[in-house]
Amino acid sequence: KSFGGCATMLAQNRQIFSKDMHWRIESIDKESLVAKGMDIDLGLSQIWKIKLTERNCVDWQIETEAPIDLKSSLSQVNLMLNEKFSRWSTLENEGTFPLKLSSFREWQVLESAKSSFDKDGAICAYCDNGRDQEPLPSVLLESDTDNAFKIARAIITGIEQSSRVISLTPQALGAQNSFSGKIKIFDDKHEFYSYLTFRKLKLIEEHSIHKGETRLFFDQGHLRLFYKELELTKADCFSSSFYYRGRWFNSSEAICECKKQDAETLILNVCWSELKISQVWQVSLLSEFEIVWIIKLETQDGISIQSSRAAIFLSDQYREWFSTYEEGSFPKEFLCQDIVLENTKRKIVGL
């Protein structure tokens, strides 16, 4: 609906919308189309390559061009849809499009879809048969595996466009100049749910390792630890922090990407976008009862970290702690406090 597929660029601290560009068709045939849009004022352009591939699937590629002295980037890819679409889903979350639209022109990102951890490059819109008199086919927007547009958003427009929007943005704004993805349409609800289930199971497999009864799973920015299907971690789970410029920076505030190196090892790239500082975590399951966690800090020259620490947030069912030479109990009240261990020769600490 409205602008249909559209894309936004950033340049000179302002947004340039594809709908405002001057467009011409470069080539077209029965299955593909190439179009070029120009922003005359800044000399920016977008080249769209659209191709019908498998059944009910569209390949969508966007490349951008800009003058050498102009810093620009592709910041958002949107698919505007009919207001009859009632629900949205990512691989991590799902929710309902509200019946009431935003103000006349203002777009609103739905609160339940704002999580910066919806980073799997897929979002869909579909109809709830119980609410819609004329169900529409389900629509999925997904980025290709090697593309950086991984953050999914569900959006409602103002009354002017009266549309539901599914959207993808890159994890690091200002760094992307191209998009490669697909639009998939599902007439059959069973086929649609089967595809979603397949993608979710694939995501779990790509982000988890296990040995015996022990499993580590990267989920929505957190590295979670399970034993015999019971989760041992809680809140921030595995966490690291460092002291810099008068404050503590925590890994829960960072952009985190996870890749499975092999059947025993996960590699996490943890990046603080406002700083030129990042960490690489290497987490390996050597056995059912042994995990190796290595953190490497990467900084540019001249940056000095004053202090750092690593922690694992665990279930509140743990009531007692021990170290090499000491032991004790946790206080019943949940107050943020350190328990100071007196013996400095300790080598281990546990629960």
GROMACS .gro file of N, CA and C in nm, residues 90-92 119-120 195-210 214-220 222-224 226 229 258-263 265-266:
model
  123
   90THR      N    1   0.871  -1.171   1.416
   90THR     CA    2   1.011  -1.190   1.381
   90THR      C    3   1.047  -1.331   1.425
   91LEU      N    4   1.174  -1.367   1.415
   91LEU     CA    5   1.215  -1.499   1.463
   91LEU      C    6   1.227  -1.502   1.615
   92GLU      N    7   1.220  -1.384   1.679
   92GLU     CA    8   1.235  -1.375   1.823
   92GLU      C    9   1.105  -1.334   1.895
  119LYS      N   10   1.769  -0.947   1.557
  119LYS     CA   11   1.878  -0.927   1.463
  119LYS      C   12   1.894  -1.043   1.366
  120ASP      N   13   1.784  -1.099   1.326
  120ASP     CA   14   1.794  -1.219   1.243
  120ASP      C   15   1.745  -1.194   1.101
  195TYR      N   16   0.747  -2.259   0.735
  195TYR     CA   17   0.869  -2.186   0.700
  195TYR      C   18   0.922  -2.109   0.822
  196LEU      N   19   0.832  -2.047   0.898
  196LEU     CA   20   0.875  -1.977   1.019
  196LEU      C   21   0.941  -2.072   1.118
  197THR      N   22   0.879  -2.188   1.137
  197THR     CA   23   0.935  -2.288   1.229
  197THR      C   24   1.073  -2.333   1.182
  198PHE      N   25   1.087  -2.354   1.052
  198PHE     CA   26   1.217  -2.394   0.995
  198PHE      C   27   1.322  -2.288   1.022
  199ARG      N   28   1.288  -2.160   1.002
  199ARG     CA   29   1.384  -2.052   1.025
  199ARG      C   30   1.422  -2.042   1.172
  200LYS      N   31   1.324  -2.061   1.262
  200LYS     CA   32   1.351  -2.052   1.405
  200LYS      C   33   1.441  -2.166   1.452
  201LEU      N   34   1.414  -2.287   1.403
  201LEU     CA   35   1.498  -2.401   1.440
  201LEU      C   36   1.639  -2.386   1.385
  202LYS      N   37   1.648  -2.332   1.264
  202LYS     CA   38   1.779  -2.307   1.204
  202LYS      C   39   1.856  -2.204   1.285
  203LEU      N   40   1.785  -2.101   1.332
  203LEU     CA   41   1.847  -1.998   1.415
  203LEU      C   42   1.902  -2.057   1.544
  204ILE      N   43   1.824  -2.142   1.609
  204ILE     CA   44   1.869  -2.206   1.733
  204ILE      C   45   1.994  -2.289   1.708
  205GLU      N   46   1.993  -2.365   1.600
  205GLU     CA   47   2.107  -2.451   1.569
  205GLU      C   48   2.231  -2.368   1.539
  206GLU      N   49   2.215  -2.255   1.469
  206GLU     CA   50   2.328  -2.171   1.433
  206GLU      C   51   2.387  -2.097   1.553
  207HIS      N   52   2.308  -2.085   1.661
  207HIS     CA   53   2.349  -2.006   1.776
  207HIS      C   54   2.366  -2.088   1.903
  208SER      N   55   2.382  -2.218   1.891
  208SER     CA   56   2.394  -2.299   2.012
  208SER      C   57   2.499  -2.409   1.995
  209ILE      N   58   2.556  -2.451   2.109
  209ILE     CA   59   2.646  -2.566   2.115
  209ILE      C   60   2.604  -2.649   2.236
  210HIS      N   61   2.633  -2.777   2.232
  210HIS     CA   62   2.597  -2.861   2.346
  210HIS      C   63   2.692  -2.980   2.359
  214THR      N   64   2.452  -3.039   2.875
  214THR     CA   65   2.483  -2.896   2.885
  214THR      C   66   2.470  -2.828   2.750
  215ARG      N   67   2.402  -2.712   2.748
  215ARG     CA   68   2.382  -2.638   2.624
  215ARG      C   69   2.405  -2.489   2.648
  216LEU      N   70   2.474  -2.425   2.555
  216LEU     CA   71   2.489  -2.280   2.552
  216LEU      C   72   2.413  -2.228   2.431
  217PHE      N   73   2.330  -2.127   2.452
  217PHE     CA   74   2.244  -2.076   2.346
  217PHE      C   75   2.246  -1.924   2.346
  218PHE      N   76   2.282  -1.864   2.232
  218PHE     CA   77   2.280  -1.718   2.217
  218PHE      C   78   2.140  -1.677   2.174
  219ASP      N   79   2.074  -1.597   2.259
  219ASP     CA   80   1.933  -1.564   2.237
  219ASP      C   81   1.908  -1.418   2.271
  220GLN      N   82   1.868  -1.339   2.170
  220GLN     CA   83   1.833  -1.199   2.189
  220GLN      C   84   1.941  -1.122   2.267
  222HIS      N   85   2.178  -1.238   2.460
  222HIS     CA   86   2.224  -1.300   2.584
  222HIS      C   87   2.276  -1.441   2.557
  223LEU      N   88   2.385  -1.476   2.625
  223LEU     CA   89   2.440  -1.611   2.616
  223LEU      C   90   2.386  -1.690   2.735
  224ARG      N   91   2.294  -1.782   2.707
  224ARG     CA   92   2.222  -1.853   2.812
  224ARG      C   93   2.279  -1.993   2.832
  226PHE      N   94   2.217  -2.378   2.986
  226PHE     CA   95   2.117  -2.476   3.027
  226PHE      C   96   2.186  -2.606   3.069
  229GLU      N   97   1.794  -2.925   3.038
  229GLU     CA   98   1.679  -2.842   2.996
  229GLU      C   99   1.640  -2.735   3.097
  258CYS      N  100   2.668  -1.321   1.692
  258CYS     CA  101   2.715  -1.454   1.727
  258CYS      C  102   2.733  -1.540   1.603
  259LYS      N  103   2.845  -1.610   1.598
  259LYS     CA  104   2.870  -1.707   1.490
  259LYS      C  105   2.918  -1.837   1.552
  260LYS      N  106   2.872  -1.945   1.496
  260LYS     CA  107   2.914  -2.077   1.543
  260LYS      C  108   3.040  -2.118   1.469
  261GLN      N  109   3.151  -2.125   1.541
  261GLN     CA  110   3.278  -2.159   1.478
  261GLN      C  111   3.283  -2.307   1.443
  262ASP      N  112   3.240  -2.390   1.537
  262ASP     CA  113   3.232  -2.534   1.514
  262ASP      C  114   3.134  -2.591   1.615
  263ALA      N  115   3.127  -2.723   1.626
  263ALA     CA  116   3.029  -2.787   1.714
  263ALA      C  117   3.053  -2.758   1.861
  265THR      N  118   3.226  -2.446   1.974
  265THR     CA  119   3.267  -2.309   2.002
  265THR      C  120   3.174  -2.206   1.937
  266LEU      N  121   3.137  -2.104   2.017
  266LEU     CA  122   3.067  -1.986   1.968
  266LEU      C  123   3.161  -1.867   1.974
   0.00000   0.00000   0.00000
